[in-house]
PDB file of C-alpha atoms in Angstrom:
ATOM      1  CA  UNK A1223      -5.205  10.948  -9.973  1.00 79.00           C
ATOM      2  CA  UNK A1224      -2.752   8.217 -10.367  1.00 87.00           C
ATOM      3  CA  UNK A1225       0.756   9.286 -10.968  1.00 94.00           C
ATOM      4  CA  UNK A1226       2.753   8.034 -14.412  1.00 96.00           C
ATOM      5  CA  UNK A1227       5.045   5.257 -14.897  1.00 97.00           C
ATOM      6  CA  UNK A1228       7.173   8.122 -15.689  1.00 97.00           C
ATOM      7  CA  UNK A1229       6.648  10.073 -13.298  1.00 97.00           C
ATOM      8  CA  UNK A1230       7.044   7.343 -10.790  1.00 97.00           C
ATOM      9  CA  UNK A1231      11.154   6.781 -13.140  1.00 97.00           C
ATOM     10  CA  UNK A1232      11.645  10.355 -12.538  1.00 96.00           C
ATOM     11  CA  UNK A1233      10.497  10.108  -8.571  1.00 97.00           C
ATOM     12  CA  UNK A1234      13.501   7.134  -8.114  1.00 97.00           C
ATOM     13  CA  UNK A1235      16.096   8.274 -10.857  1.00 96.00           C
ATOM     14  CA  UNK A1236      15.736  11.624  -8.056  1.00 95.00           C
ATOM     15  CA  UNK A1237      16.032   9.123  -4.594  1.00 94.00           C
ATOM     16  CA  UNK A1238      18.916   8.018  -5.757  1.00 94.00           C
ATOM     17  CA  UNK A1239      20.509  10.340  -8.138  1.00 93.00           C
ATOM     18  CA  UNK A1240      21.070   7.731 -10.679  1.00 89.00           C
ATOM     19  CA  UNK A1241      21.002   9.285 -13.418  1.00 85.00           C
ATOM     20  CA  UNK A1242      22.647   7.701 -16.595  1.00 88.00           C
ATOM     21  CA  UNK A1243      21.001   3.997 -15.863  1.00 90.00           C
ATOM     22  CA  UNK A1244      18.791   3.441 -17.946  1.00 93.00           C
ATOM     23  CA  UNK A1245      15.029   1.920 -16.179  1.00 96.00           C
ATOM     24  CA  UNK A1246      11.974   0.878 -16.767  1.00 97.00           C
ATOM     25  CA  UNK A1247       9.243  -0.787 -15.253  1.00 97.00           C
ATOM     26  CA  UNK A1248      11.081  -4.123 -14.656  1.00 97.00           C
ATOM     27  CA  UNK A1249      14.117  -1.882 -13.422  1.00 97.00           C
ATOM     28  CA  UNK A1250      15.140  -3.881  -9.493  1.00 97.00           C
ATOM     29  CA  UNK A1251      15.316  -1.604  -6.934  1.00 96.00           C
ATOM     30  CA  UNK A1252      18.660  -3.818  -5.145  1.00 94.00           C
ATOM     31  CA  UNK A1253      19.567  -5.964  -7.545  1.00 93.00           C
ATOM     32  CA  UNK A1254      19.725  -2.905 -10.522  1.00 95.00           C
ATOM     33  CA  UNK A1255      20.064   0.099  -7.799  1.00 95.00           C
ATOM     34  CA  UNK A1256      21.141  -0.174  -4.976  1.00 92.00           C
ATOM     35  CA  UNK A1257      17.915  -0.047  -2.994  1.00 94.00           C
ATOM     36  CA  UNK A1258      17.825  -1.711   0.569  1.00 91.00           C
ATOM     37  CA  UNK A1259      17.523  -1.613   4.085  1.00 90.00           C
ATOM     38  CA  UNK A1260      16.162   1.595   5.355  1.00 91.00           C
ATOM     39  CA  UNK A1261      16.603   3.327   2.292  1.00 94.00           C
ATOM     40  CA  UNK A1262      14.021   1.307   0.402  1.00 94.00           C
ATOM     41  CA  UNK A1263      11.973   1.987   3.083  1.00 94.00           C
ATOM     42  CA  UNK A1264      12.371   6.099   3.098  1.00 96.00           C
ATOM     43  CA  UNK A1265      11.899   6.084  -0.420  1.00 97.00           C
ATOM     44  CA  UNK A1266       8.544   3.782  -0.257  1.00 97.00           C
ATOM     45  CA  UNK A1267       7.862   6.709   2.850  1.00 97.00           C
ATOM     46  CA  UNK A1268       8.661   8.794   0.477  1.00 97.00           C
ATOM     47  CA  UNK A1269       6.845   8.164  -2.283  1.00 97.00           C
ATOM     48  CA  UNK A1270       4.019   8.045  -0.650  1.00 96.00           C
ATOM     49  CA  UNK A1271       3.799  11.487  -0.031  1.00 97.00           C
ATOM     50  CA  UNK A1272       5.311  12.367  -2.973  1.00 96.00           C
ATOM     51  CA  UNK A1273       1.546  10.781  -4.385  1.00 96.00           C
ATOM     52  CA  UNK A1274      -0.114  11.239  -2.145  1.00 95.00           C
ATOM     53  CA  UNK A1275      -0.440   6.952  -1.236  1.00 96.00           C
ATOM     54  CA  UNK A1276      -1.003   4.903   1.383  1.00 95.00           C
ATOM     55  CA  UNK A1277       1.359   1.728   0.864  1.00 95.00           C
ATOM     56  CA  UNK A1278       2.261   0.530   4.486  1.00 94.00           C
ATOM     57  CA  UNK A1279      -0.417  -0.027   7.558  1.00 89.00           C
ATOM     58  CA  UNK A1280       0.475   0.233  11.320  1.00 88.00           C
ATOM     59  CA  UNK A1281      -0.771  -3.136  11.297  1.00 87.00           C
ATOM     60  CA  UNK A1282      -0.083  -4.540   8.599  1.00 88.00           C
ATOM     61  CA  UNK A1283       2.752  -2.579   6.975  1.00 90.00           C
ATOM     62  CA  UNK A1284       4.091  -3.330   3.275  1.00 93.00           C
ATOM     63  CA  UNK A1285       2.601  -7.112   4.203  1.00 92.00           C
ATOM     64  CA  UNK A1286      -1.094  -6.440   2.194  1.00 92.00           C
ATOM     65  CA  UNK A1287       0.222  -3.342  -0.379  1.00 94.00           C
ATOM     66  CA  UNK A1288       2.808  -6.269  -1.985  1.00 94.00           C
ATOM     67  CA  UNK A1289       1.249  -9.326  -1.234  1.00 93.00           C
ATOM     68  CA  UNK A1290       5.084 -10.557   1.036  1.00 92.00           C
ATOM     69  CA  UNK A1291       3.979 -13.919   3.091  1.00 90.00           C
ATOM     70  CA  UNK A1292       5.189 -14.454   5.945  1.00 86.00           C
ATOM     71  CA  UNK A1293       8.869 -14.281   5.685  1.00 85.00           C
ATOM     72  CA  UNK A1294       9.038 -12.344   3.020  1.00 90.00           C
ATOM     73  CA  UNK A1295      10.896  -8.805   2.721  1.00 89.00           C
ATOM     74  CA  UNK A1296      11.186  -6.216   0.353  1.00 91.00           C
ATOM     75  CA  UNK A1297      14.529  -5.104   0.927  1.00 89.00           C
ATOM     76  CA  UNK A1298      18.066  -6.790   3.169  1.00 85.00           C
ATOM     77  CA  UNK A1299      19.309  -5.261   5.289  1.00 79.00           C
ATOM     78  CA  UNK A1300      22.440  -2.964   5.361  1.00 64.00           C
ATOM     79  CA  UNK A1301      23.914  -4.877   8.096  1.00 61.00           C
ATOM     80  CA  UNK A1302      27.017  -6.462   7.782  1.00 60.00           C
ATOM     81  CA  UNK A1303      27.824  -9.691   9.478  1.00 58.00           C
ATOM     82  CA  UNK A1304      31.092 -11.219   8.668  1.00 62.00           C
ATOM     83  CA  UNK A1305      31.555 -14.115  10.410  1.00 63.00           C
ATOM     84  CA  UNK A1306      28.496 -15.178   9.798  1.00 68.00           C
ATOM     85  CA  UNK A1307      27.037 -15.005  13.518  1.00 70.00           C
ATOM     86  CA  UNK A1308      24.010 -14.341  12.829  1.00 70.00           C
ATOM     87  CA  UNK A1309      22.986 -16.384   9.597  1.00 69.00           C
ATOM     88  CA  UNK A1310      24.449 -19.625  12.334  1.00 74.00           C
ATOM     89  CA  UNK A1311      22.284 -17.780  15.506  1.00 76.00           C
ATOM     90  CA  UNK A1312      18.814 -18.052  13.784  1.00 70.00           C
ATOM     91  CA  UNK A1313      20.123 -21.937  12.169  1.00 72.00           C
ATOM     92  CA  UNK A1314      20.559 -23.231  15.883  1.00 79.00           C
ATOM     93  CA  UNK A1315      17.408 -21.378  16.364  1.00 81.00           C
ATOM     94  CA  UNK A1316      15.943 -22.984  13.456  1.00 80.00           C
ATOM     95  CA  UNK A1317      14.627 -20.059  12.196  1.00 74.00           C
ATOM     96  CA  UNK A1318      14.924 -19.739   8.105  1.00 77.00           C
ATOM     97  CA  UNK A1319      16.803 -17.062   6.275  1.00 77.00           C
ATOM     98  CA  UNK A1320      14.656 -14.611   5.178  1.00 78.00           C
ATOM     99  CA  UNK A1321      12.973 -14.396   1.050  1.00 81.00           C
ATOM    100  CA  UNK A1322      14.099 -11.063  -0.373  1.00 87.00           C
ATOM    101  CA  UNK A1323      11.219 -10.378  -2.818  1.00 88.00           C
ATOM    102  CA  UNK A1324      13.427  -7.897  -4.872  1.00 92.00           C
ATOM    103  CA  UNK A1325      10.741  -5.075  -6.004  1.00 95.00           C
ATOM    104  CA  UNK A1326      10.595  -3.930  -9.610  1.00 97.00           C
ATOM    105  CA  UNK A1327       9.515  -0.544 -10.387  1.00 97.00           C
ATOM    106  CA  UNK A1328       6.230  -1.381 -12.916  1.00 97.00           C
ATOM    107  CA  UNK A1329       5.557  -3.770  -9.574  1.00 97.00           C
ATOM    108  CA  UNK A1330       6.055  -0.699  -7.420  1.00 97.00           C
ATOM    109  CA  UNK A1331       3.954   1.713 -10.267  1.00 98.00           C
ATOM    110  CA  UNK A1332       1.069  -1.262  -9.881  1.00 97.00           C
ATOM    111  CA  UNK A1333       0.236  -0.730  -6.092  1.00 96.00           C
ATOM    112  CA  UNK A1334       0.895   2.697  -6.269  1.00 97.00           C
ATOM    113  CA  UNK A1335      -2.123   3.163  -8.803  1.00 96.00           C
ATOM    114  CA  UNK A1336      -4.208   0.675  -7.233  1.00 95.00           C
ATOM    115  CA  UNK A1337      -4.117   2.573  -3.622  1.00 94.00           C
ATOM    116  CA  UNK A1338      -4.146   5.877  -5.355  1.00 93.00           C
ATOM    117  CA  UNK A1339      -8.353   4.292  -6.658  1.00 92.00           C
ATOM    118  CA  UNK A1340      -8.884   2.627  -3.513  1.00 86.00           C
ATOM    119  CA  UNK A1341      -8.231   6.971  -2.391  1.00 80.00           C
ATOM    120  CA  UNK A1342     -10.810   8.289  -4.681  1.00 72.00           C
TER     121      UNK A1342
END
């Protein structure tokens, strides 16, 4: 059975330790809660285990679950490029900057519900 939105919010609240901020379906994981990089991936892995669903596949990663296009990612990296050297190298190699699609709690809940439906 798929979890309710309130259960997903409770999990994220516990995971992030953020007990004071109001959270609803429109709350963004990165912009509002500061979840990014490896922490974001760990959150998705842990929430998949907690609700017994598969959000990531070996072949497509999270692309199919969250309808990610080429060069789209759910979380920005945690790396620090103070001088912009990495961005300069990418620009010289004509590699476009990554597009970060900040995931809302509502979108994550919908993905969990769909994964639970497919599991049944």
